[in-house]
PDB file of C-alpha atoms in Angstrom:
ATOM      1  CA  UNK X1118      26.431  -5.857 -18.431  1.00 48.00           C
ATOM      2  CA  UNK X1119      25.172  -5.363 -14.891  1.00 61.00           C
ATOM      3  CA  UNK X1120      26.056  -6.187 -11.793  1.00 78.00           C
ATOM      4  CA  UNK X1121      25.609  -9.119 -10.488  1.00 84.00           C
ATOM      5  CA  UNK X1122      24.547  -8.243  -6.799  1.00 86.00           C
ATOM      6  CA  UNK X1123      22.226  -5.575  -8.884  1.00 87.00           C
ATOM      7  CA  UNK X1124      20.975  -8.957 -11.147  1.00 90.00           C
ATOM      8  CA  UNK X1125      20.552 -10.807  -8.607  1.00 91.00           C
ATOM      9  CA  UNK X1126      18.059  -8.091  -6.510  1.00 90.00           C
ATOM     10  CA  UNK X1127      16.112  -7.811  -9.517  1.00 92.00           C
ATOM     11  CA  UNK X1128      14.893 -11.560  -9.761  1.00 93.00           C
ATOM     12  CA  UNK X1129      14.378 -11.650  -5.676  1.00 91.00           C
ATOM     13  CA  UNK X1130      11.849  -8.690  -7.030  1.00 90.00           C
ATOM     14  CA  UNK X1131      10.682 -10.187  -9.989  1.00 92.00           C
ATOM     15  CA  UNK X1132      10.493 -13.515  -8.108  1.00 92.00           C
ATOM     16  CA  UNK X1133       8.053 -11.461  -5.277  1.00 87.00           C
ATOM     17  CA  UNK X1134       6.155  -9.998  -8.036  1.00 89.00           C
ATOM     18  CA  UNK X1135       5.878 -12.808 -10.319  1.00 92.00           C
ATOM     19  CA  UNK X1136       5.693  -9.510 -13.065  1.00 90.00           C
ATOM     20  CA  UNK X1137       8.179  -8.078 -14.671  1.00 90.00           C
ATOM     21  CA  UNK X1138       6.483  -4.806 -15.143  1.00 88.00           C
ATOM     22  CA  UNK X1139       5.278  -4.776 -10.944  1.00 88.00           C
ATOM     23  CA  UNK X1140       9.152  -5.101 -10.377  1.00 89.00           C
ATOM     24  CA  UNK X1141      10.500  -2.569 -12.994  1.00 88.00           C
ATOM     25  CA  UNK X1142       7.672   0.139 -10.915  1.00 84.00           C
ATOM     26  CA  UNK X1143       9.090  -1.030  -7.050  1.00 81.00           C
ATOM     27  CA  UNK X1144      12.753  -0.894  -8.378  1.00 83.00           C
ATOM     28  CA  UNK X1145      12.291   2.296 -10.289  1.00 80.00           C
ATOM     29  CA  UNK X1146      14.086   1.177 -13.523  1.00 86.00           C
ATOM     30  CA  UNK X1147      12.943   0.799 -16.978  1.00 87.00           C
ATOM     31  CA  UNK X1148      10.993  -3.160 -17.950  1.00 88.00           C
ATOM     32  CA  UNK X1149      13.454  -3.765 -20.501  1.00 91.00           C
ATOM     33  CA  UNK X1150      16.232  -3.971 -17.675  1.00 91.00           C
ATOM     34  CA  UNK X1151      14.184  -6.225 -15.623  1.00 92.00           C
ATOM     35  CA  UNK X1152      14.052  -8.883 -18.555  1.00 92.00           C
ATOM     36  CA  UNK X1153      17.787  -8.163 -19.444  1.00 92.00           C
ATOM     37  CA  UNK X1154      18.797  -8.997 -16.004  1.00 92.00           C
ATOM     38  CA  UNK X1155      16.998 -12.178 -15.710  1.00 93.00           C
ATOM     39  CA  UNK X1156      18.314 -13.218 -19.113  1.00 93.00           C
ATOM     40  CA  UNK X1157      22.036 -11.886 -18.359  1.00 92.00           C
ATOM     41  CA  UNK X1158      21.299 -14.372 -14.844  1.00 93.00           C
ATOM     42  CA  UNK X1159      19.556 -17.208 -16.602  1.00 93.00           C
ATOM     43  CA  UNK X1160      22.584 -17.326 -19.002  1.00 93.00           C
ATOM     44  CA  UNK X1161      25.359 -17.402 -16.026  1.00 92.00           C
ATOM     45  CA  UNK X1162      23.586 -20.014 -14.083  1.00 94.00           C
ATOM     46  CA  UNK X1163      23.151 -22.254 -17.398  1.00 94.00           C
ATOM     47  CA  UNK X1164      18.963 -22.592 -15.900  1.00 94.00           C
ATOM     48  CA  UNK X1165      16.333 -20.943 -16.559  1.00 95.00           C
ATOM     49  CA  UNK X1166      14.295 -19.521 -13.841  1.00 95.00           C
ATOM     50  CA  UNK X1167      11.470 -18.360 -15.047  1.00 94.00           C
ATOM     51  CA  UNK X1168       8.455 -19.957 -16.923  1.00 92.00           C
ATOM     52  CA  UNK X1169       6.864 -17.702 -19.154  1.00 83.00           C
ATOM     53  CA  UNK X1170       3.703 -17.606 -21.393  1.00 78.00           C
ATOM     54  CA  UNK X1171       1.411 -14.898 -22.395  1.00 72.00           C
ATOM     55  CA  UNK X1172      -1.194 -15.585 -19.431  1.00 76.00           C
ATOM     56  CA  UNK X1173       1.650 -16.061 -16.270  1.00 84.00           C
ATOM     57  CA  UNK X1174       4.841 -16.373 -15.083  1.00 90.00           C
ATOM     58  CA  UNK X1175       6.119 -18.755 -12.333  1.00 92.00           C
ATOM     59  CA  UNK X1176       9.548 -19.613 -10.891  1.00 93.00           C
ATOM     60  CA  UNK X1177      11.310 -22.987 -12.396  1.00 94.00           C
ATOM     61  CA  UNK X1178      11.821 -25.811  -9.741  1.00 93.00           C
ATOM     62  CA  UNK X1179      15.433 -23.843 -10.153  1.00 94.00           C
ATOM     63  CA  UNK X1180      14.282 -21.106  -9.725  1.00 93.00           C
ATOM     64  CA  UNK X1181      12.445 -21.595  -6.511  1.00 92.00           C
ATOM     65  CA  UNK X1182      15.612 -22.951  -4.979  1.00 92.00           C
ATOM     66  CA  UNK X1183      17.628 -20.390  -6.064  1.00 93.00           C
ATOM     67  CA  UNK X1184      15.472 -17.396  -4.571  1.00 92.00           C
ATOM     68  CA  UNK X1185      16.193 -17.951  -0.764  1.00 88.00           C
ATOM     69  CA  UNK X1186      20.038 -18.267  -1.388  1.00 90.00           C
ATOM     70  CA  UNK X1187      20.085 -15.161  -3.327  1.00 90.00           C
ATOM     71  CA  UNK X1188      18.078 -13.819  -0.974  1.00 86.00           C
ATOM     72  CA  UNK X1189      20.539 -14.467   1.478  1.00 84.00           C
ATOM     73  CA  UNK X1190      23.496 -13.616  -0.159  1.00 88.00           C
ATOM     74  CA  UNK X1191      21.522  -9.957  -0.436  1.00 83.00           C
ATOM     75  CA  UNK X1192      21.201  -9.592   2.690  1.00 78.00           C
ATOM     76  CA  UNK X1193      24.566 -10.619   3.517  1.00 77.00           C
ATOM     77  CA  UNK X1194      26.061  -8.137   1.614  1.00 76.00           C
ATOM     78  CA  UNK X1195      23.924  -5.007   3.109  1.00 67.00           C
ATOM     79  CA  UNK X1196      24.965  -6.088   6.101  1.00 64.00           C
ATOM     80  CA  UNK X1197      28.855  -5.942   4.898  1.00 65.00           C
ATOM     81  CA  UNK X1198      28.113  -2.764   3.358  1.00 63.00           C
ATOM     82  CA  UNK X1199      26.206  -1.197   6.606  1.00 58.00           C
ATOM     83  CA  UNK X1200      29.350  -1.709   8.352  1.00 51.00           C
ATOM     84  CA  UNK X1201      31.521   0.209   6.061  1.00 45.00           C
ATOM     85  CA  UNK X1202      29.076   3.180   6.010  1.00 49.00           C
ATOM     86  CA  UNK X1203      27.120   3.227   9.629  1.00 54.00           C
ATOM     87  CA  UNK X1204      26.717   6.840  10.989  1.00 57.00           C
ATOM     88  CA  UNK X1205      26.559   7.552  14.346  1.00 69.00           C
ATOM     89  CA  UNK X1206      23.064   8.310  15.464  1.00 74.00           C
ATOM     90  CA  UNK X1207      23.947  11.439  16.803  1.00 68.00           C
ATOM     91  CA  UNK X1208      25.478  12.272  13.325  1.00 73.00           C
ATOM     92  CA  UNK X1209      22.217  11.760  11.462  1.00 87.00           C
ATOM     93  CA  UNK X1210      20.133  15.177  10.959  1.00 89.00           C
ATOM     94  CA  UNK X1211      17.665  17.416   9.650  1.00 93.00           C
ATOM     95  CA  UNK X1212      14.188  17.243   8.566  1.00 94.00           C
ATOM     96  CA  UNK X1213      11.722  14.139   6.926  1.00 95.00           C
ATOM     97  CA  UNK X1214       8.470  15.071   5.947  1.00 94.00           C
ATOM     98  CA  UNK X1215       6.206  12.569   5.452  1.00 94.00           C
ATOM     99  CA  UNK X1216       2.710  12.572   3.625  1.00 91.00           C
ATOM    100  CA  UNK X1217      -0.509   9.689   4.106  1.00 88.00           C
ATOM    101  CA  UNK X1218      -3.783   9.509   4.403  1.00 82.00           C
ATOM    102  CA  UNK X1219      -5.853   9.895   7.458  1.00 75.00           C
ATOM    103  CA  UNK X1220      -6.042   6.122   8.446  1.00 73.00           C
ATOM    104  CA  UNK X1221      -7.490   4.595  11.527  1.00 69.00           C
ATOM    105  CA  UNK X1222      -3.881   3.247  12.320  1.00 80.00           C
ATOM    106  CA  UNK X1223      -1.584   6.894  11.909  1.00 84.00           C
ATOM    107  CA  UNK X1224      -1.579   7.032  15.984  1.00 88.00           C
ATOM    108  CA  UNK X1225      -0.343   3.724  16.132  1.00 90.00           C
ATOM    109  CA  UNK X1226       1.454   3.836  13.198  1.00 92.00           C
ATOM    110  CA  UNK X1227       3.408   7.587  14.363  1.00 94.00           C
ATOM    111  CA  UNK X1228       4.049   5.806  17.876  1.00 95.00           C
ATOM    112  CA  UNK X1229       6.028   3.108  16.570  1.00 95.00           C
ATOM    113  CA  UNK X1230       8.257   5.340  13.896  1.00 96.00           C
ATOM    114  CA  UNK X1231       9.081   7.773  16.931  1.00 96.00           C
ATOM    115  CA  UNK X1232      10.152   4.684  19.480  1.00 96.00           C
ATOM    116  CA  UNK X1233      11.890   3.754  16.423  1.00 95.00           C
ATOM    117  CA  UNK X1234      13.799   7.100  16.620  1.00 95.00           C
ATOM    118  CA  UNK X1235      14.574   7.552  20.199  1.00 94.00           C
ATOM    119  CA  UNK X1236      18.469   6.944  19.421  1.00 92.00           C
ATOM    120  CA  UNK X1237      18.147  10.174  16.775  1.00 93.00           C
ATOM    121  CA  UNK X1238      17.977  13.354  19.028  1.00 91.00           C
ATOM    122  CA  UNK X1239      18.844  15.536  16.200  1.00 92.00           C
ATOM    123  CA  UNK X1240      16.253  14.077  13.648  1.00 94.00           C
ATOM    124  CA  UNK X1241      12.892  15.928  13.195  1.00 95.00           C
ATOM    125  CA  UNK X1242       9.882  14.335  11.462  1.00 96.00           C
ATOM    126  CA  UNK X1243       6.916  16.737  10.049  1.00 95.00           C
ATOM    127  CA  UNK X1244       3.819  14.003   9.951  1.00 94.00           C
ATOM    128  CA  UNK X1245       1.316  15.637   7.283  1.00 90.00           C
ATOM    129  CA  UNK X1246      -1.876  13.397   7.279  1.00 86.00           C
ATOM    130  CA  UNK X1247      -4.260  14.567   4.392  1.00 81.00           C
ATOM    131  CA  UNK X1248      -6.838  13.261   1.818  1.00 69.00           C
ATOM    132  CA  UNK X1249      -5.341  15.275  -0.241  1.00 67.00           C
ATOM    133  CA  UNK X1250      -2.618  14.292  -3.176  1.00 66.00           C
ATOM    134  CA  UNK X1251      -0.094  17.076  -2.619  1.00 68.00           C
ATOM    135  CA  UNK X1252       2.482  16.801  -5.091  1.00 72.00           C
ATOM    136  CA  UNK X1253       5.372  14.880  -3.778  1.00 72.00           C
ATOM    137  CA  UNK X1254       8.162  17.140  -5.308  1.00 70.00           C
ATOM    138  CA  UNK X1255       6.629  20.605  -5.560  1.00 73.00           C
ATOM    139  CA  UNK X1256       5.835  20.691  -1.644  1.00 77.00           C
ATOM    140  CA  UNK X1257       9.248  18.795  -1.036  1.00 83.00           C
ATOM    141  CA  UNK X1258       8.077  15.324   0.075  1.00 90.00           C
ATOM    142  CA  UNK X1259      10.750  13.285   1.333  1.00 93.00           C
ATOM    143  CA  UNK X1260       8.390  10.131   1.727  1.00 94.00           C
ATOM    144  CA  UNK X1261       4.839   9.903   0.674  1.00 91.00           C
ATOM    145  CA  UNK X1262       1.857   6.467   1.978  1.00 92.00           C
ATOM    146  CA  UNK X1263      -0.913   6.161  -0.076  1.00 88.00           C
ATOM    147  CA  UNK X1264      -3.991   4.588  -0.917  1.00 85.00           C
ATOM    148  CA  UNK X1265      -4.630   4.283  -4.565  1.00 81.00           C
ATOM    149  CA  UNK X1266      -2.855   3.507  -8.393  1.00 79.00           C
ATOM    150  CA  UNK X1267       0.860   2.791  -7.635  1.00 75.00           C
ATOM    151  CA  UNK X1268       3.122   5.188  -9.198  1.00 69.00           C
ATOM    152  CA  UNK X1269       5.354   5.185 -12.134  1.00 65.00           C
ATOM    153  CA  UNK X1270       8.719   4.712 -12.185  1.00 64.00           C
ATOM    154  CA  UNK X1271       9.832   8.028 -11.421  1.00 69.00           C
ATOM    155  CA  UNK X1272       9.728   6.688  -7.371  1.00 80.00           C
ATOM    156  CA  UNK X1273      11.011   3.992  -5.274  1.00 85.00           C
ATOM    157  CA  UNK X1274       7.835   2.333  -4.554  1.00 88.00           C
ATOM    158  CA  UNK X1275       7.268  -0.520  -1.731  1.00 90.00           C
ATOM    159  CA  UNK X1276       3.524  -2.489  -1.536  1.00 89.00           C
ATOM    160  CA  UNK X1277       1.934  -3.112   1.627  1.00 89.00           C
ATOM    161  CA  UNK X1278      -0.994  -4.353   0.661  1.00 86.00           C
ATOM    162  CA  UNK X1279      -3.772  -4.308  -1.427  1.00 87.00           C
ATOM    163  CA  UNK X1280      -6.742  -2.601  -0.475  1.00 88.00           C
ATOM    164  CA  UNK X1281     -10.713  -2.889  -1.578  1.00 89.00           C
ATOM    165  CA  UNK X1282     -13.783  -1.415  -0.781  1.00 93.00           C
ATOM    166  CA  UNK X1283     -16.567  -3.068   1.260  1.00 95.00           C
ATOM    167  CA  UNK X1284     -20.493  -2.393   1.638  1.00 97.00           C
ATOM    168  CA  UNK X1285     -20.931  -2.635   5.203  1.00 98.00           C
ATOM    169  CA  UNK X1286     -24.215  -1.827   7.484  1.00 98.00           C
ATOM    170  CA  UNK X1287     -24.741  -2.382  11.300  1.00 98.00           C
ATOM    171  CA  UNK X1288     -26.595  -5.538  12.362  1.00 98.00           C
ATOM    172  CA  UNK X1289     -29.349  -3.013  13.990  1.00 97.00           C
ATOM    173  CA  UNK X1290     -30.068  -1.244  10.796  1.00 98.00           C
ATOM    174  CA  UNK X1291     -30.687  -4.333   8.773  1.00 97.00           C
ATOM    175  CA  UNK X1292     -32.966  -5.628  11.358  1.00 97.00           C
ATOM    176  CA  UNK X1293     -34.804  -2.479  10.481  1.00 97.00           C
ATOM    177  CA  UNK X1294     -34.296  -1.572   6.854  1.00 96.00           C
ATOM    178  CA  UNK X1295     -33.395  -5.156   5.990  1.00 96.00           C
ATOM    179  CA  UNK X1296     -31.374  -6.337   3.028  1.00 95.00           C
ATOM    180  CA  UNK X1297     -31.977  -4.508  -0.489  1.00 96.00           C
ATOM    181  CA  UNK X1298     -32.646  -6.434  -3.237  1.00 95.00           C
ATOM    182  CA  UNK X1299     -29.752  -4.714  -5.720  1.00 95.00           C
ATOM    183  CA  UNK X1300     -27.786  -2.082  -5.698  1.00 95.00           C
ATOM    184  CA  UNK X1301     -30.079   0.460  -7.105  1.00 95.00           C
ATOM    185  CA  UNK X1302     -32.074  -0.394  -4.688  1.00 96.00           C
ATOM    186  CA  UNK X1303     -29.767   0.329  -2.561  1.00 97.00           C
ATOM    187  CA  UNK X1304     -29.149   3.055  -4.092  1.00 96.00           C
ATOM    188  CA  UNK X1305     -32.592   4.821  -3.775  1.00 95.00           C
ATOM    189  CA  UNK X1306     -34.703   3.611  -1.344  1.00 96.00           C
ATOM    190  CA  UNK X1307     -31.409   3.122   1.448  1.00 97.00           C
ATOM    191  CA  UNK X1308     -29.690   5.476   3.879  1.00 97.00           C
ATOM    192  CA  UNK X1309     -25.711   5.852   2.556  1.00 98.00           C
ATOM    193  CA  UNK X1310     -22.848   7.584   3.753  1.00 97.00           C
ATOM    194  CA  UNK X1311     -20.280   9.579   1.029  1.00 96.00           C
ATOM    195  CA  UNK X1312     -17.140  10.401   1.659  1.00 92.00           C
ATOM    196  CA  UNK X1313     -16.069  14.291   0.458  1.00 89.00           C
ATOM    197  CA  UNK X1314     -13.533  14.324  -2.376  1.00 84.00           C
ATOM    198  CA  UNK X1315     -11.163  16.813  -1.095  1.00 75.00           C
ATOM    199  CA  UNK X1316      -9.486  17.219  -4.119  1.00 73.00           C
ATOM    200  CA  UNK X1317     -12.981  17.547  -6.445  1.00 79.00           C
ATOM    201  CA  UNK X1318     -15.198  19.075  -3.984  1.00 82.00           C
ATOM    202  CA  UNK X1319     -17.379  15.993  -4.782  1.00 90.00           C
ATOM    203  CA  UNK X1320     -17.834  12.924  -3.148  1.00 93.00           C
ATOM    204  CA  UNK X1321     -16.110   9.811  -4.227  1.00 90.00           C
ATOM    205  CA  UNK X1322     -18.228   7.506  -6.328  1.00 93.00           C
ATOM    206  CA  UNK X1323     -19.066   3.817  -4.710  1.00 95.00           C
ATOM    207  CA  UNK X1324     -17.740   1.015  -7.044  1.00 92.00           C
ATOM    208  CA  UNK X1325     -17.953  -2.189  -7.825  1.00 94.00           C
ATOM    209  CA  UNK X1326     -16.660  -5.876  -8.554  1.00 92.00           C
ATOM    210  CA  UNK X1327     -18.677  -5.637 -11.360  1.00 90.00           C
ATOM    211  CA  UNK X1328     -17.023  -2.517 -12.923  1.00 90.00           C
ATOM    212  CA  UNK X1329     -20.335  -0.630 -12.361  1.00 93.00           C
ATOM    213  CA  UNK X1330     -20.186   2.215 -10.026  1.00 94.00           C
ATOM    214  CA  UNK X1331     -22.653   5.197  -8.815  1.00 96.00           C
ATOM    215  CA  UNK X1332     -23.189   8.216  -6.765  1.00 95.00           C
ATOM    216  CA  UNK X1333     -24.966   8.081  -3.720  1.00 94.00           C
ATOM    217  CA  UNK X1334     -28.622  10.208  -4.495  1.00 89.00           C
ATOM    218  CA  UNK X1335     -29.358  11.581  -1.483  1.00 91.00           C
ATOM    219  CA  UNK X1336     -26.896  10.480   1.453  1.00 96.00           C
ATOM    220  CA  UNK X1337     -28.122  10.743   4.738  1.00 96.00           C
ATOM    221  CA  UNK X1338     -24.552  11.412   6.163  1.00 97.00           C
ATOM    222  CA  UNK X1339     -21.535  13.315   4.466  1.00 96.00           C
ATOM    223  CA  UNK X1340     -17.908  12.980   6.209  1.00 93.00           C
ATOM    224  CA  UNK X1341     -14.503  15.151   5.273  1.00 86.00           C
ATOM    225  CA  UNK X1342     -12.909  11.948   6.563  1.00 83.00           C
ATOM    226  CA  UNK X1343     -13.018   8.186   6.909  1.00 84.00           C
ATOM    227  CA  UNK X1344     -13.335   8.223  10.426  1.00 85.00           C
ATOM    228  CA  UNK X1345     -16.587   9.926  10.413  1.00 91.00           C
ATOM    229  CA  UNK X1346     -18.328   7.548   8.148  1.00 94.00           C
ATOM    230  CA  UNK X1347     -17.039   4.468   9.761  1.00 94.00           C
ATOM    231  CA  UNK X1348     -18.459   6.021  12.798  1.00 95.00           C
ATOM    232  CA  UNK X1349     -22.100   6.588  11.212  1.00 97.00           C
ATOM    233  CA  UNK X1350     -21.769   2.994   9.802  1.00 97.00           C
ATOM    234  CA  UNK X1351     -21.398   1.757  13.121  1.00 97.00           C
ATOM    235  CA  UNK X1352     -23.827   3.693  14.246  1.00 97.00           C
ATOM    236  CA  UNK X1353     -26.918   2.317  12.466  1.00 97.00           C
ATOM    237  CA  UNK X1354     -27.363   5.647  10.935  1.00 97.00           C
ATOM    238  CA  UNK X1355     -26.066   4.472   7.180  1.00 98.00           C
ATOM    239  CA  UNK X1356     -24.870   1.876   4.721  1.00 98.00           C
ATOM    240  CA  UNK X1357     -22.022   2.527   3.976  1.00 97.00           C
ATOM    241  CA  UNK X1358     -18.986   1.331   1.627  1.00 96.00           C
ATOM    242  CA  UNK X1359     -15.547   1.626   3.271  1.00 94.00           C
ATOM    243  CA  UNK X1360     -11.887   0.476   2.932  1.00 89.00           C
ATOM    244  CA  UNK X1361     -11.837  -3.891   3.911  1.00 89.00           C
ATOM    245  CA  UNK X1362      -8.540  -2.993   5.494  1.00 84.00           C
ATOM    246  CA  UNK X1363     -10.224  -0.448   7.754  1.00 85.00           C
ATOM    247  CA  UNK X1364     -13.516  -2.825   8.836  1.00 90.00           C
ATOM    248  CA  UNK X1365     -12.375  -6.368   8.980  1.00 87.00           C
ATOM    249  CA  UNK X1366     -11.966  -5.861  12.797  1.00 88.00           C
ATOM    250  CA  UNK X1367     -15.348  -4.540  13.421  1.00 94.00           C
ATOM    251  CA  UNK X1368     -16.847  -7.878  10.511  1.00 95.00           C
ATOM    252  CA  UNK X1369     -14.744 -10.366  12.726  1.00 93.00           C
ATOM    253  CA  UNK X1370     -16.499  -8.856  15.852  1.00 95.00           C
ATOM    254  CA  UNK X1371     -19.964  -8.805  14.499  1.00 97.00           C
ATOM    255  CA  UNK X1372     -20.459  -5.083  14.659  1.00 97.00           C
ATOM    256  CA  UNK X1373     -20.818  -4.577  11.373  1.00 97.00           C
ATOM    257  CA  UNK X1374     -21.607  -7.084   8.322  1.00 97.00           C
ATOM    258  CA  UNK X1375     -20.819  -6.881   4.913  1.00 97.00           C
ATOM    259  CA  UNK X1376     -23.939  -6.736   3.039  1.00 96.00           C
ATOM    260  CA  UNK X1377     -22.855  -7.621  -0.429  1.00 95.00           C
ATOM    261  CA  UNK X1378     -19.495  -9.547  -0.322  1.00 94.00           C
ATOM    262  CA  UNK X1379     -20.367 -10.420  -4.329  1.00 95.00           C
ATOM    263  CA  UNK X1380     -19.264  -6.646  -5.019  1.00 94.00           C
ATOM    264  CA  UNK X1381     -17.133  -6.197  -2.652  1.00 92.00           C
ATOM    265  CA  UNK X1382     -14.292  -4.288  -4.786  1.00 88.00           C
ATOM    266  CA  UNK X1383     -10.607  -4.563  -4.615  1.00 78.00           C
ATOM    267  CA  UNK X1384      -8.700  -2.474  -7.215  1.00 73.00           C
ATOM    268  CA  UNK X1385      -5.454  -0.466  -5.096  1.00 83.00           C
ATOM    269  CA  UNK X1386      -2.476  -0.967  -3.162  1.00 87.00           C
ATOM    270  CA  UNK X1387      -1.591   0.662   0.358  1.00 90.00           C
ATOM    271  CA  UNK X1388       2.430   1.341  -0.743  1.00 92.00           C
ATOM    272  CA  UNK X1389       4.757   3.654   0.865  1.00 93.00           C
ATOM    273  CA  UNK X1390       7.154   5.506  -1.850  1.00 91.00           C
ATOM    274  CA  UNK X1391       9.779   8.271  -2.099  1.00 90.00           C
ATOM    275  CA  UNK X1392      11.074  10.044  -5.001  1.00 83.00           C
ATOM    276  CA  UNK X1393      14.102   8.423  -6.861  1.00 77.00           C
ATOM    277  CA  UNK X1394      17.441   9.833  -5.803  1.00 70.00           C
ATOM    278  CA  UNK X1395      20.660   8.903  -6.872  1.00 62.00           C
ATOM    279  CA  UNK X1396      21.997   9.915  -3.598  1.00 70.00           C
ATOM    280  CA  UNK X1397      19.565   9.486  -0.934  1.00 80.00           C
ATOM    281  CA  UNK X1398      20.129  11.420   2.430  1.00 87.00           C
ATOM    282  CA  UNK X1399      20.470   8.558   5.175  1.00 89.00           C
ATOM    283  CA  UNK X1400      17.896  10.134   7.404  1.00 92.00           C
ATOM    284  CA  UNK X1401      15.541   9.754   4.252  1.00 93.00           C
ATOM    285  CA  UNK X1402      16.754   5.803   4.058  1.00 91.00           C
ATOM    286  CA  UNK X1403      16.850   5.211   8.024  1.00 94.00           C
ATOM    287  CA  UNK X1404      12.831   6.507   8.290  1.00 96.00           C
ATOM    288  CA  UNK X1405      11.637   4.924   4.779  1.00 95.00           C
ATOM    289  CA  UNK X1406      12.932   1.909   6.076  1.00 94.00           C
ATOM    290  CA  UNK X1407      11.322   1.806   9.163  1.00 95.00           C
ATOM    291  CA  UNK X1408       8.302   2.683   7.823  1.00 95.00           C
ATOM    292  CA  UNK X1409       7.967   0.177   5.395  1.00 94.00           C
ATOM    293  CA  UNK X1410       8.194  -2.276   8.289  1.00 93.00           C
ATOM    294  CA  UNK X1411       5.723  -0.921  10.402  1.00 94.00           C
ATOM    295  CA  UNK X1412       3.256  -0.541   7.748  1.00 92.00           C
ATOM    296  CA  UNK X1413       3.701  -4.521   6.988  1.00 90.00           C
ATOM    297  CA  UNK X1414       3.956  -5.804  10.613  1.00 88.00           C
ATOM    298  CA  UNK X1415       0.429  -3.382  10.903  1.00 85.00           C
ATOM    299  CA  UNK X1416      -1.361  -4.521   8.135  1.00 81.00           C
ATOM    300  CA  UNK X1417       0.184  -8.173   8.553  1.00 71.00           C
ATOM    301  CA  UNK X1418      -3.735  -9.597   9.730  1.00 47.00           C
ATOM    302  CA  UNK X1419      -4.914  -8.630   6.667  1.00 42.00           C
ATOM    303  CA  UNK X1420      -3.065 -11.199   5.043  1.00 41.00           C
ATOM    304  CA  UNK X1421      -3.551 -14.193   7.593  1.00 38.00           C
ATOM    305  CA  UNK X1422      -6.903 -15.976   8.458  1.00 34.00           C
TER     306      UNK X1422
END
């Protein structure tokens, strides 16, 4: 039987997820414990909480008021627990390395995490920005922030937020070139950007709402990273198809417009993750932690109209 602070974490996930499987990957345990919990829970309370079919899930009217006062009886006990077992700042030490990609917020985003650390003298941080995938546990990863397919459940996995792919071109270059009719007109007949696949050699493919997806023929600009092509895109050198997360500042101000909203493509999750550790180091915990905070309060607009 499990614990019932341990039960009790599990639906708070599976009651932010509304999937069992999305909370077995962000917990790092196996589905079938995530559906033994919330039976072993439903079967205490004497209430279901859960409403299950084939199609969804959603929380029972119990449910729904159960959540915030487990929620708070969560937090309550971390807080009991941090007491027991708070270190000294001057006690915590050694090395995180961290892994992301290159995006358009890392200055910000580093700024924050080393204010955040001003109390830890004898903490280092190695920040390793790269397109590249490096493998998490073969380079010795202590936290990796990616773009993409969220892991299995061999890692502690938190969301930030979903992210899609936009075609975006500069009002000046549609006053020139206009508005193509489809996308393989687009395709042929338009100036594009690609983006280099660092870990191909190619460059990445543009996709689609749809599910269809091509290769630009003959792009007029080629960037090593993101940065590059937003800056061509803003230009009113190319079209270009970029990360929503990355140009919704420059749609909301006009300098760019999204050409094609209909196939505007959203298909991955921003998530911050480490690997699973029975015994994590609390340097590890203190900077995961604070990272998964910055990265929401960051990203926070792109959830708020």
């Amino acid at each position: 039987m499990l614990d019932k602070l341990e039960s009790l974490k599990i639906f708070c996930t599976a009651a932010e997820t509304l999937k069992f499987r999305e909370t077995a990957t962000k917990l790092g345990i196996a589905p079938q414990l995530v559906t033994r919990a919330v039976a072993e829970l439903e079967k205490k309370l004497g209430e279901m909480l859960f409403v299950r079919n084939t199609r969804q899930m959603k929380l029972t009217p119990f449910g729904q008021h159960f959540w915030p006062k487990a929620e708070a009886l969560l937090a309550d006990s971390d807080a009991l627990f941090a007491e027991g077992n708070s270190l000294n700042p001057h006690e915590i030490s050694g090395c995180v390395r961290i892994t992301l990609p290159p995006l358009f917020e890392n200055q910000d985003i580093l700024r924050r995490l080393l204010k955040s650390l001003v109390d830890y003298p004898q903490l280092n941080i190695e920040w390793l920005p790269t397109d590249a995938h490096l493998n998490i546990i073969d380079e010795q990863i202590d936290i990796g922030i990616r773009i993409g397919t969220v892991p299995d459940n061999r890692f502690i996995v938190k969301t930030i937020h979903p992210v899609g792919v936009s075609i975006v071109a500069a009002p000046e270059l549609i006053a020139r070139r206009g508005i193509p009719d489809s996308l393989q007109d687009l395709r042929h007949n338009y100036p594009l950007s690609a983006l280099n696949n660092s870990n191909s050699g190619r460059i990445w493919a543009w996709q689609f709402a749809d599910g269809s997806s091509f290769f630009p023929v003959q792009p007029t600009f080629i960037a090593a990273d993101i940065s590059s092509e937003l800056s061509a895109a803003l230009s009113g050198r190319t079209y270009s198809q970029l990360a929503d997360i990355t140009v919704r500042p420059y749609l909301q101000r006009g300098e760019l417009v999204n050409i094609f909203p209909e196939y505007n493509f959203q298909a991955w999750q921003l998530y911050i993750f480490r690997p699973h550790q029975p015994l994590l180091p609390a340097r590890i915990r203190l900077v995961f932690d604070l990272l998964i905070q910055i990265l929401r309060d960051q990203f926070h607009y792109a959830t708020t109209d």
